[in-house]
Amino acid sequence: MADCDLCGRSEPTLIPVRVKVPTYSYVYPEGMWRNLCERCLELCAETERRMDKKIVEGKCNLSLVEGDVVEVEIEIPSFSKGVRREKMYIAPDVLKECARVYDRYKKGTLPPFGEF
């Protein structure tokens, strides 16, 4: 079992997304693996395809980069309310990578973990 890096949902299998994190570029020069559940990845891909993206200043929740980020509403599981919607901030380049990985996931052409 592993936890999604955005919503915290625990699932047996998550979808890996490679994200460039400048803070750790000396250790992971090709990028770090961030694990997202299917729903969070779908929400990121939908936000990437929308024309009316809300771009604000802030810090990306996945790549830890400060600057222009896009607001994404993520569904966080809650025991008292069922599902709680919360805004997360994702960098535009990370959103593009999430959309690319989601398309490959839906087509069934996503290779095994670590073989990107």
GROMACS .gro file of C-alpha atoms in nm:
model
  116
    1MET     CA    1   0.000   0.000   0.000
    2ALA     CA    2   0.118   0.347  -0.087
    3ASP     CA    3  -0.021   0.697  -0.045
    4CYS     CA    4  -0.106   0.939  -0.324
    5ASP     CA    5   0.120   1.244  -0.313
    6LEU     CA    6  -0.173   1.485  -0.362
    7CYS     CA    7  -0.479   1.350  -0.180
    8GLY     CA    8  -0.320   1.101   0.060
    9ARG     CA    9  -0.551   0.817  -0.048
   10SER     CA   10  -0.391   0.480   0.023
   11GLU     CA   11  -0.410   0.230  -0.264
   12PRO     CA   12  -0.221  -0.087  -0.353
   13THR     CA   13  -0.109   0.049  -0.690
   14LEU     CA   14  -0.048   0.409  -0.790
   15ILE     CA   15   0.052   0.566  -1.120
   16PRO     CA   16   0.409   0.701  -1.129
   17VAL     CA   17   0.474   1.046  -1.276
   18ARG     CA   18   0.830   1.172  -1.322
   19VAL     CA   19   0.867   1.531  -1.196
   20LYS     CA   20   1.175   1.752  -1.212
   21VAL     CA   21   1.244   1.881  -0.861
   22PRO     CA   22   1.525   2.142  -0.875
   23THR     CA   23   1.596   2.105  -0.503
   24TYR     CA   24   1.701   1.742  -0.557
   25SER     CA   25   1.842   1.770  -0.910
   26TYR     CA   26   2.191   1.666  -0.796
   27VAL     CA   27   2.055   1.338  -0.654
   28TYR     CA   28   1.781   1.276  -0.915
   29PRO     CA   29   1.901   1.442  -1.238
   30GLU     CA   30   1.625   1.283  -1.451
   31GLY     CA   31   1.348   1.370  -1.204
   32MET     CA   32   1.177   1.218  -0.902
   33TRP     CA   33   0.890   0.972  -0.915
   34ARG     CA   34   0.568   1.107  -0.767
   35ASN     CA   35   0.286   0.858  -0.716
   36LEU     CA   36  -0.069   0.970  -0.794
   37CYS     CA   37  -0.397   0.783  -0.771
   38GLU     CA   38  -0.606   0.753  -1.085
   39ARG     CA   39  -0.858   1.019  -0.975
   40CYS     CA   40  -0.591   1.282  -0.896
   41LEU     CA   41  -0.417   1.210  -1.226
   42GLU     CA   42  -0.750   1.243  -1.407
   43LEU     CA   43  -0.824   1.578  -1.237
   44CYS     CA   44  -0.478   1.708  -1.332
   45ALA     CA   45  -0.527   1.599  -1.694
   46GLU     CA   46  -0.872   1.763  -1.708
   47THR     CA   47  -0.729   2.087  -1.570
   48GLU     CA   48  -0.450   2.079  -1.830
   49ARG     CA   49  -0.703   2.050  -2.114
   50ARG     CA   50  -0.929   2.330  -1.989
   51MET     CA   51  -0.897   2.672  -2.151
   52ASP     CA   52  -0.993   2.868  -1.838
   53LYS     CA   53  -0.710   2.755  -1.609
   54LYS     CA   54  -0.661   2.979  -1.307
   55ILE     CA   55  -0.292   3.070  -1.289
   56VAL     CA   56  -0.167   3.221  -0.963
   57GLU     CA   57   0.163   3.279  -0.786
   58GLY     CA   58   0.259   3.008  -0.542
   59LYS     CA   59   0.452   2.688  -0.480
   60CYS     CA   60   0.391   2.364  -0.670
   61ASN     CA   61   0.283   2.076  -0.446
   62LEU     CA   62   0.473   1.818  -0.652
   63SER     CA   63   0.788   1.990  -0.785
   64LEU     CA   64   0.834   2.241  -0.498
   65VAL     CA   65   0.901   2.520  -0.752
   66GLU     CA   66   0.784   2.871  -0.669
   67GLY     CA   67   0.631   3.085  -0.943
   68ASP     CA   68   0.329   3.054  -1.171
   69VAL     CA   69   0.113   2.758  -1.072
   70VAL     CA   70  -0.231   2.633  -1.176
   71GLU     CA   71  -0.510   2.570  -0.923
   72VAL     CA   72  -0.638   2.212  -0.934
   73GLU     CA   73  -0.932   2.100  -0.720
   74ILE     CA   74  -0.843   1.763  -0.570
   75GLU     CA   75  -1.092   1.531  -0.399
   76ILE     CA   76  -0.958   1.435  -0.057
   77PRO     CA   77  -1.127   1.144   0.123
   78SER     CA   78  -1.276   1.235   0.461
   79PHE     CA   79  -1.437   1.005   0.716
   80SER     CA   80  -1.688   1.268   0.832
   81LYS     CA   81  -1.784   1.427   0.498
   82GLY     CA   82  -1.709   1.153   0.246
   83VAL     CA   83  -1.513   1.366  -0.001
   84ARG     CA   84  -1.367   1.711   0.060
   85ARG     CA   85  -1.255   1.931  -0.232
   86GLU     CA   86  -0.932   2.120  -0.175
   87LYS     CA   87  -0.722   2.340  -0.402
   88MET     CA   88  -0.372   2.220  -0.482
   89TYR     CA   89  -0.120   2.412  -0.685
   90ILE     CA   90   0.063   2.242  -0.971
   91ALA     CA   91   0.325   2.390  -1.207
   92PRO     CA   92   0.223   2.400  -1.578
   93ASP     CA   93   0.505   2.168  -1.688
   94VAL     CA   94   0.405   1.913  -1.424
   95LEU     CA   95   0.043   1.932  -1.545
   96LYS     CA   96   0.160   1.856  -1.901
   97GLU     CA   97   0.349   1.552  -1.776
   98CYS     CA   98   0.042   1.436  -1.577
   99ALA     CA   99  -0.178   1.470  -1.888
  100ARG     CA  100   0.075   1.274  -2.097
  101VAL     CA  101   0.098   0.994  -1.839
  102TYR     CA  102  -0.283   0.982  -1.801
  103ASP     CA  103  -0.330   0.945  -2.178
  104ARG     CA  104  -0.078   0.661  -2.187
  105TYR     CA  105  -0.247   0.502  -1.884
  106LYS     CA  106  -0.589   0.510  -2.049
  107LYS     CA  107  -0.450   0.364  -2.374
  108GLY     CA  108  -0.278   0.086  -2.179
  109THR     CA  109   0.068   0.173  -2.312
  110LEU     CA  110   0.221   0.273  -1.979
  111PRO     CA  111   0.537   0.066  -1.926
  112PRO     CA  112   0.620  -0.096  -1.592
  113PHE     CA  113   0.750   0.130  -1.316
  114GLY     CA  114   1.098   0.266  -1.386
  115GLU     CA  115   1.102   0.198  -1.761
  116PHE     CA  116   0.994   0.537  -1.895
   0.00000   0.00000   0.00000
